[in-house]
CSV table of C-alpha atoms and ligand atoms in Angstrom, one decimal:
chain,number,residue,atom,x,y,z
A,706,MET,CA,-0.6,13.8,-11.7
A,707,ARG,CA,-3.6,12.7,-9.6
A,708,VAL,CA,-3.0,9.2,-8.3
A,709,LEU,CA,-4.9,6.6,-6.2
A,710,ILE,CA,-2.7,4.6,-3.8
A,711,THR,CA,-4.4,1.5,-2.2
A,712,GLY,CA,-2.9,0.3,1.0
A,713,ALA,CA,-2.0,3.9,1.8
A,714,ALA,CA,-2.0,3.4,5.5
A,715,GLY,CA,0.5,0.5,5.2
A,716,PHE,CA,4.3,0.5,5.5
A,717,LEU,CA,5.1,0.9,1.8
A,718,GLY,CA,1.9,2.6,0.8
A,719,SER,CA,2.4,5.5,3.3
A,720,HIS,CA,6.0,6.0,2.1
A,721,LEU,CA,4.7,6.0,-1.5
A,722,CYS,CA,2.1,8.7,-0.7
A,723,ASP,CA,4.9,10.8,0.8
A,724,ARG,CA,7.0,10.4,-2.3
A,725,PHE,CA,4.2,11.3,-4.8
A,726,LEU,CA,3.3,14.3,-2.6
A,727,ALA,CA,6.9,15.4,-2.4
A,728,GLU,CA,7.1,15.3,-6.2
A,729,GLY,CA,4.1,17.7,-6.3
A,730,HIS,CA,1.4,15.3,-7.3
A,731,GLU,CA,-2.1,14.9,-5.8
A,732,VAL,CA,-2.7,11.7,-3.9
A,733,ILE,CA,-5.9,9.9,-2.9
A,734,GLY,CA,-5.0,7.3,-0.3
A,735,MET,CA,-7.2,4.3,0.2
A,736,ASP,CA,-7.1,1.7,3.0
A,737,ASN,CA,-9.4,-0.3,5.3
A,738,PHE,CA,-6.9,-0.6,8.1
A,739,LEU,CA,-6.9,-4.4,8.0
A,740,THR,CA,-3.1,-4.3,8.6
A,741,GLY,CA,-2.4,-0.6,8.0
A,742,THR,CA,-2.7,2.1,10.7
A,743,PRO,CA,-3.9,5.8,10.7
A,744,ASP,CA,-0.6,6.6,12.5
A,745,ASN,CA,1.2,6.1,9.2
A,746,LEU,CA,-0.8,9.0,7.7
A,747,ALA,CA,-1.1,11.2,10.7
A,748,HIS,CA,1.5,13.6,9.4
A,749,LEU,CA,-0.5,14.2,6.2
A,750,VAL,CA,-3.7,15.4,7.9
A,751,GLY,CA,-4.5,18.8,6.5
A,752,SER,CA,-2.1,18.4,3.6
A,753,PRO,CA,-3.9,20.1,0.7
A,754,ARG,CA,-2.9,17.6,-2.0
A,755,PHE,CA,-3.8,14.5,0.0
A,756,ARG,CA,-7.2,13.0,0.6
A,757,PHE,CA,-7.9,9.7,2.5
A,758,VAL,CA,-10.8,7.4,1.6
A,759,SER,CA,-11.6,4.5,3.9
A,760,HIS,CA,-12.6,1.6,1.7
A,761,ASN,CA,-12.1,-2.1,1.1
A,762,VAL,CA,-10.8,-2.5,-2.4
A,763,THR,CA,-12.3,-5.9,-2.9
A,764,ASP,CA,-15.6,-3.9,-3.3
A,765,PHE,CA,-16.4,-1.7,-6.3
A,766,ILE,CA,-14.2,1.4,-6.1
A,767,TYR,CA,-15.7,4.8,-7.0
A,768,VAL,CA,-13.4,7.8,-7.4
A,769,GLU,CA,-14.7,11.1,-8.6
A,770,GLY,CA,-12.8,13.0,-11.2
A,771,PRO,CA,-9.8,12.1,-13.4
A,772,LEU,CA,-6.9,9.8,-12.3
A,773,ASP,CA,-3.5,9.5,-14.0
A,774,GLY,CA,-2.3,6.6,-11.9
A,775,VAL,CA,-3.6,3.7,-9.8
A,776,LEU,CA,-1.1,2.0,-7.6
A,777,HIS,CA,-2.3,-1.2,-6.0
A,778,PHE,CA,-0.3,-1.6,-2.7
A,779,ALA,CA,-3.1,-3.0,-0.5
A,780,SER,CA,-2.5,-6.5,1.0
A,781,PRO,CA,-1.4,-8.2,4.1
A,782,ALA,CA,2.4,-8.6,3.5
A,783,SER,CA,3.8,-10.4,6.5
A,784,PRO,CA,3.6,-14.2,6.6
A,785,VAL,CA,2.1,-14.0,10.1
A,786,ASP,CA,-0.7,-11.7,8.7
A,787,TYR,CA,-1.5,-13.7,5.7
A,788,LEU,CA,-1.6,-16.9,7.6
A,789,GLU,CA,-4.1,-15.3,10.0
A,790,MET,CA,-6.1,-13.8,7.2
A,791,PRO,CA,-5.8,-16.2,4.3
A,792,ILE,CA,-9.1,-15.3,2.7
A,793,GLN,CA,-8.7,-11.6,2.9
A,794,THR,CA,-5.2,-12.0,1.4
A,795,LEU,CA,-6.6,-14.0,-1.5
A,796,LYS,CA,-9.4,-11.5,-2.0
A,797,VAL,CA,-7.3,-8.4,-2.1
A,798,GLY,CA,-4.8,-10.0,-4.5
A,799,SER,CA,-7.6,-11.3,-6.8
A,800,LEU,CA,-10.8,-9.2,-6.4
A,801,GLY,CA,-8.8,-6.1,-5.3
A,802,THR,CA,-6.6,-6.3,-8.3
A,803,HIS,CA,-9.6,-6.8,-10.6
A,804,LYS,CA,-11.4,-3.7,-9.1
A,805,THR,CA,-8.3,-1.5,-9.3
A,806,LEU,CA,-7.5,-2.6,-12.9
A,807,GLY,CA,-11.1,-1.8,-13.8
A,808,LEU,CA,-10.8,1.6,-12.3
A,809,ALA,CA,-7.5,2.3,-14.2
A,810,LYS,CA,-9.1,1.2,-17.4
A,811,ALA,CA,-12.2,3.4,-16.9
A,812,LYS,CA,-10.0,6.4,-16.0
A,813,ARG,CA,-7.3,5.7,-18.7
A,814,ALA,CA,-4.8,5.8,-15.8
A,815,ARG,CA,-1.4,4.1,-15.6
A,816,TYR,CA,-1.6,1.1,-13.3
A,817,MET,CA,1.1,-0.3,-11.0
A,818,LEU,CA,0.9,-3.7,-9.2
A,819,ALA,CA,2.9,-4.2,-6.1
A,820,SER,CA,4.0,-7.8,-6.6
A,821,THR,CA,6.5,-9.7,-4.6
A,822,SER,CA,9.5,-12.0,-4.5
A,823,GLU,CA,7.1,-14.6,-3.2
A,824,VAL,CA,6.0,-15.3,-6.8
A,825,TYR,CA,9.3,-17.2,-6.9
A,826,GLY,CA,8.3,-19.3,-3.9
A,827,ASP,CA,11.1,-21.5,-2.5
A,828,PRO,CA,13.4,-20.8,-5.5
A,829,GLU,CA,15.4,-23.4,-7.4
A,830,VAL,CA,17.2,-20.7,-9.3
A,831,HIS,CA,19.5,-18.4,-7.3
A,832,PRO,CA,19.6,-15.4,-7.4
A,833,GLN,CA,16.2,-14.8,-8.9
A,834,PRO,CA,15.9,-13.1,-12.3
A,835,GLU,CA,12.5,-11.9,-13.5
A,836,THR,CA,12.6,-14.7,-16.1
A,837,TYR,CA,12.3,-17.4,-13.5
A,838,TRP,CA,8.8,-18.8,-13.2
A,839,GLY,CA,9.0,-19.8,-9.6
A,840,HIS,CA,8.5,-22.8,-7.3
A,841,VAL,CA,5.3,-22.3,-5.3
A,842,ASN,CA,3.2,-24.8,-3.3
A,843,PRO,CA,-0.4,-23.7,-4.3
A,844,ILE,CA,-2.0,-25.6,-1.4
A,845,GLY,CA,0.4,-24.8,1.4
A,846,PRO,CA,-0.5,-22.1,4.0
A,847,ARG,CA,1.8,-19.6,2.3
A,848,GLY,CA,0.2,-20.2,-1.1
A,849,VAL,CA,-2.6,-17.7,-0.3
A,850,TYR,CA,-0.2,-14.8,-0.7
A,851,ASP,CA,2.0,-16.3,-3.4
A,852,GLU,CA,-0.8,-17.4,-5.6
A,853,ALA,CA,-2.9,-14.3,-5.1
A,854,LYS,CA,0.1,-12.2,-6.3
A,855,ARG,CA,0.7,-14.6,-9.2
A,856,PHE,CA,-2.9,-14.3,-10.2
A,857,ALA,CA,-2.6,-10.5,-9.8
A,858,GLU,CA,0.3,-10.4,-12.2
A,859,ALA,CA,-1.7,-12.6,-14.7
A,860,MET,CA,-4.7,-10.3,-14.4
A,861,THR,CA,-2.5,-7.2,-14.8
A,862,MET,CA,-1.0,-8.6,-18.0
A,863,ALA,CA,-4.5,-9.6,-19.3
A,864,TYR,CA,-5.8,-6.0,-18.8
A,865,HIS,CA,-2.7,-4.8,-20.6
A,866,ARG,CA,-3.1,-7.1,-23.5
A,867,THR,CA,-6.8,-7.1,-23.8
A,868,HIS,CA,-7.7,-3.5,-22.9
A,869,GLY,CA,-4.4,-1.7,-23.5
A,870,VAL,CA,-4.0,-0.6,-19.9
A,871,ASP,CA,-0.6,1.0,-19.4
A,872,VAL,CA,0.8,-1.3,-16.6
A,873,ARG,CA,3.9,-1.6,-14.4
A,874,ILE,CA,4.6,-4.7,-12.3
A,875,VAL,CA,7.2,-4.4,-9.5
A,876,ARG,CA,8.4,-7.5,-7.6
A,877,ILE,CA,9.3,-6.2,-4.2
A,878,PHE,CA,11.8,-8.1,-2.1
A,879,ASN,CA,12.1,-7.9,1.8
A,880,THR,CA,12.0,-4.3,2.8
A,881,TYR,CA,12.4,-2.7,6.2
A,882,GLY,CA,12.3,0.7,7.8
A,883,PRO,CA,10.2,3.1,9.9
A,884,ARG,CA,6.4,2.5,9.9
A,885,MET,CA,6.6,-1.3,9.9
A,886,ARG,CA,4.2,-2.5,12.5
A,887,PRO,CA,6.2,-3.6,15.6
A,888,SER,CA,4.0,-6.7,15.9
A,889,ASP,CA,3.6,-7.6,12.2
A,890,GLY,CA,5.8,-10.6,12.7
A,891,ARG,CA,8.5,-10.0,10.1
A,892,VAL,CA,12.0,-10.7,10.9
A,893,VAL,CA,13.5,-7.2,11.1
A,894,SER,CA,10.7,-5.7,13.2
A,895,ASN,CA,10.7,-8.8,15.4
A,896,PHE,CA,14.4,-8.8,16.0
A,897,LEU,CA,14.6,-5.0,16.6
A,898,VAL,CA,11.7,-5.0,19.1
A,899,GLN,CA,13.1,-8.1,20.9
A,900,ALA,CA,16.6,-6.6,21.1
A,901,LEU,CA,15.3,-3.3,22.5
A,902,ARG,CA,13.2,-5.2,25.1
A,903,GLY,CA,16.1,-7.5,26.1
A,904,GLU,CA,13.9,-10.4,25.0
A,905,PRO,CA,15.3,-13.5,23.1
A,906,LEU,CA,15.6,-13.0,19.4
A,907,THR,CA,13.4,-15.7,17.8
A,908,VAL,CA,15.4,-17.4,15.0
A,909,TYR,CA,13.1,-19.8,13.1
A,910,GLY,CA,14.8,-23.1,12.2
A,911,ASP,CA,18.6,-23.2,12.4
A,912,GLY,CA,18.7,-19.6,10.9
A,913,SER,CA,20.7,-20.7,7.8
A,914,GLN,CA,17.9,-19.6,5.4
A,915,THR,CA,18.9,-16.4,3.6
A,916,ARG,CA,17.2,-13.1,2.8
A,917,SER,CA,18.3,-9.8,1.2
A,918,PHE,CA,17.0,-6.7,2.9
A,919,CYS,CA,16.3,-3.4,1.3
A,920,TYR,CA,15.9,-0.1,3.2
A,921,VAL,CA,12.6,1.6,2.5
A,922,ASP,CA,14.0,4.8,0.9
A,923,ASP,CA,15.9,2.7,-1.7
A,924,GLU,CA,12.8,0.6,-2.4
A,925,ILE,CA,10.5,3.6,-2.9
A,926,GLU,CA,13.1,5.2,-5.2
A,927,GLY,CA,13.1,2.1,-7.4
A,928,ILE,CA,9.3,1.8,-7.4
A,929,TYR,CA,8.9,5.5,-8.3
A,930,ARG,CA,11.4,5.2,-11.1
A,931,LEU,CA,9.6,2.2,-12.5
A,932,PHE,CA,6.3,4.0,-12.3
A,933,GLN,CA,7.7,6.9,-14.3
A,934,SER,CA,9.6,4.7,-16.8
A,935,GLY,CA,8.3,3.1,-20.0
A,936,GLU,CA,9.0,-0.4,-18.7
A,937,ILE,CA,6.1,-2.8,-18.1
A,938,GLY,CA,8.0,-5.2,-16.0
A,939,PRO,CA,8.0,-7.3,-14.0
A,940,VAL,CA,11.0,-5.7,-12.5
A,941,ASN,CA,12.7,-6.9,-9.3
A,942,ILE,CA,13.3,-4.1,-6.8
A,943,GLY,CA,15.3,-5.2,-3.8
A,944,ASN,CA,18.8,-5.2,-2.3
A,945,PRO,CA,21.0,-8.1,-3.5
A,946,ASP,CA,23.1,-8.1,-0.3
A,947,GLU,CA,22.2,-11.5,1.0
A,948,LEU,CA,22.7,-12.9,4.5
A,949,THR,CA,21.4,-15.7,6.7
A,950,VAL,CA,18.8,-15.0,9.3
A,951,LEU,CA,21.3,-15.9,12.0
A,952,GLU,CA,23.7,-13.3,10.6
A,953,LEU,CA,20.9,-10.8,10.7
A,954,ALA,CA,20.2,-11.6,14.4
A,955,GLN,CA,23.9,-10.9,15.2
A,956,LYS,CA,23.8,-7.6,13.2
A,957,VAL,CA,20.7,-6.5,15.1
A,958,LEU,CA,22.4,-7.3,18.4
A,959,SER,CA,25.5,-5.3,17.4
A,960,VAL,CA,23.5,-2.3,16.1
A,961,THR,CA,21.3,-2.1,19.2
A,962,GLY,CA,24.0,-3.0,21.7
A,963,SER,CA,21.5,-5.5,23.1
A,964,ARG,CA,22.5,-8.6,25.2
A,965,SER,CA,19.4,-10.6,24.2
A,966,PRO,CA,20.0,-14.3,23.7
A,967,ILE,CA,19.1,-16.1,20.5
A,968,GLU,CA,16.3,-18.7,20.7
A,969,HIS,CA,15.4,-21.1,18.0
A,970,ARG,CA,11.8,-21.7,17.0
A,971,PRO,CA,10.2,-24.1,14.4
A,972,LEU,CA,10.7,-23.1,10.8
A,973,PRO,CA,7.3,-22.1,9.2
A,974,THR,CA,5.9,-24.4,6.5
A,975,ASP,CA,7.3,-23.6,3.0
A,976,ASP,CA,9.7,-20.9,4.3
A,977,PRO,CA,12.0,-20.2,1.3
A,978,ARG,CA,15.5,-21.5,1.9
A,979,VAL,CA,17.2,-18.6,0.0
A,980,ARG,CA,16.2,-15.3,-1.5
A,981,ARG,CA,18.2,-12.7,-3.4
A,982,PRO,CA,17.1,-10.5,-6.3
A,983,ASP,CA,18.9,-10.4,-9.5
A,984,ILE,CA,18.6,-6.6,-10.2
A,985,SER,CA,20.4,-6.4,-13.6
A,986,LEU,CA,17.1,-5.4,-15.2
A,987,ALA,CA,16.5,-2.5,-12.8
A,988,ARG,CA,20.1,-1.4,-13.1
A,989,ARG,CA,19.8,-1.4,-16.9
A,990,VAL,CA,16.3,0.1,-17.5
A,991,LEU,CA,15.9,2.3,-14.4
A,992,GLY,CA,19.5,3.1,-13.6
A,993,TRP,CA,18.6,2.0,-10.1
A,994,GLU,CA,20.4,0.2,-7.4
A,995,PRO,CA,20.1,0.4,-3.6
A,996,LYS,CA,22.5,2.8,-1.8
A,997,ILE,CA,21.9,2.1,1.9
A,998,ALA,CA,23.7,-0.8,3.4
A,999,LEU,CA,22.0,-2.9,6.1
A,1000,ASP,CA,24.0,-1.5,9.1
A,1001,GLU,CA,23.1,2.1,8.1
A,1002,GLY,CA,19.4,1.1,7.3
A,1003,LEU,CA,19.1,-0.6,10.7
A,1004,ARG,CA,20.5,2.5,12.4
A,1005,ARG,CA,18.0,4.7,10.6
A,1006,THR,CA,15.2,2.4,11.6
A,1007,LEU,CA,16.1,2.1,15.2
A,1008,PRO,CA,14.7,5.4,16.6
A,1009,TYR,CA,11.3,4.6,15.2
A,1010,PHE,CA,11.1,1.3,17.1
A,1011,GLN,CA,12.8,2.8,20.2
A,1012,ALA,CA,10.0,5.4,20.4
A,1013,LEU,CA,7.3,2.7,20.0
A,1014,VAL,CA,8.8,0.4,22.6
A,1015,GLU,CA,9.1,3.3,25.1
A,1016,LYS,CA,5.5,4.4,24.4
A,1017,GLN,CA,4.2,0.8,24.9
A,1018,ASP,CA,6.4,0.3,28.0
A,1019,SER,CA,5.2,3.5,29.7
A,1020,ALA,CA,1.6,2.6,28.9
A,1021,VAL,CA,2.1,-0.8,30.6
A,1022,ALA,CA,3.8,1.0,33.6
A,1023,ARG,CA,0.7,3.3,34.0
A,1024,THR,CA,-1.6,0.3,34.3
A,1025,LEU,CA,0.5,-1.3,37.1
B,1609,LIG,N1,12.1,-15.3,10.9
B,1609,LIG,C1,12.8,-15.6,12.0
B,1609,LIG,N2,12.4,-15.1,13.2
B,1609,LIG,C2,11.3,-14.2,13.3
B,1609,LIG,C3,10.6,-13.9,12.1
B,1609,LIG,C4,11.1,-14.4,10.9
B,1609,LIG,O1,13.8,-16.4,12.0
B,1609,LIG,O2,11.0,-13.8,14.4
B,1609,LIG,C5,12.6,-15.8,9.6
B,1609,LIG,C6,11.6,-16.5,8.7
B,1609,LIG,O3,11.4,-17.8,9.0
B,1609,LIG,C7,12.2,-16.3,7.3
B,1609,LIG,C8,13.0,-14.9,7.5
B,1609,LIG,O4,13.1,-14.7,8.9
B,1609,LIG,O5,13.1,-17.3,7.0
B,1609,LIG,C9,12.2,-13.7,6.9
B,1609,LIG,O6,10.9,-13.8,7.4
B,1609,LIG,P1,9.9,-12.6,7.2
B,1609,LIG,O7,8.6,-13.0,7.9
B,1609,LIG,O8,10.5,-11.3,7.6
B,1609,LIG,O9,9.6,-12.5,5.6
B,1609,LIG,P2,9.6,-13.6,4.4
B,1609,LIG,O10,10.9,-13.3,3.7
B,1609,LIG,O11,9.6,-15.0,5.0
B,1609,LIG,O12,8.4,-13.3,3.7
């Protein structure tokens, strides 16, 4: 297959490029480095089946030659990022989805939308099955991401129903692992970096809100299986092992051996109280479930953040 992956320089996008290349496919990676980084693709330079195109996917996308797949993974994905870049977030979810769907239609390619657990908002049904319609505040600061992704799902289904585009929708829950930006503001990256630096772990609110964290290799396996399957979706791909943010902080302290204190900060507006995927559908139709427990995933992630923190600290030391 020859596939286009948008957001290729991002956390999930770059891992997805690796997976398609490992399966023997040809990959065109596209990104504008709004939140992605060339470092995530550095290991692919010179790889014969990989080509990178620098482009903003909210503008018309031109790709020469045939395409078998278009996977739309471009978007700011951390609450801190989409609060800082609300209009870009809305544009990549709306205009970017429209452009990538148009490309998939023109090339008769299979299309995959990277959607999110955020479509469920602050959920009143727990855990969240795909049949739940969600509880989103459209005018809150978080709405820019949630509504963009909800619109993107609607647009994807419209292209499927109207133009017969072969589509897949994956709802991705909190994922962590190597290649997350150390400063992207998400809880796992924040806590690991803070613990490694001996700085306080910033727990927002009282830390009783829950999340369920999936290691990146498990997430990519689920996404790849959905792409290859005959299932349109949406399908939840995430780890149903739920814990509070405070419990996560304690786990990070024990995995890193850090003696950082815990400090409470204000809870962001509309921060979901609970989140946990119901993955019955993924189990049934994809035969997929996550394999890597949180402790193991954190241990696998640690060396990546250790290397980054050491690099940053030695750069600071050189300037002193
Ligand atoms: N959070 C926190 N401290 C941080 C960053 C995040 O307590 O330094 C909390 C945040 O308020 C939320 C949870 O951790 O309840 C997960 O946040 P994240 O930004 O990783 O993703 P979200 O699931 O909210 O999209």
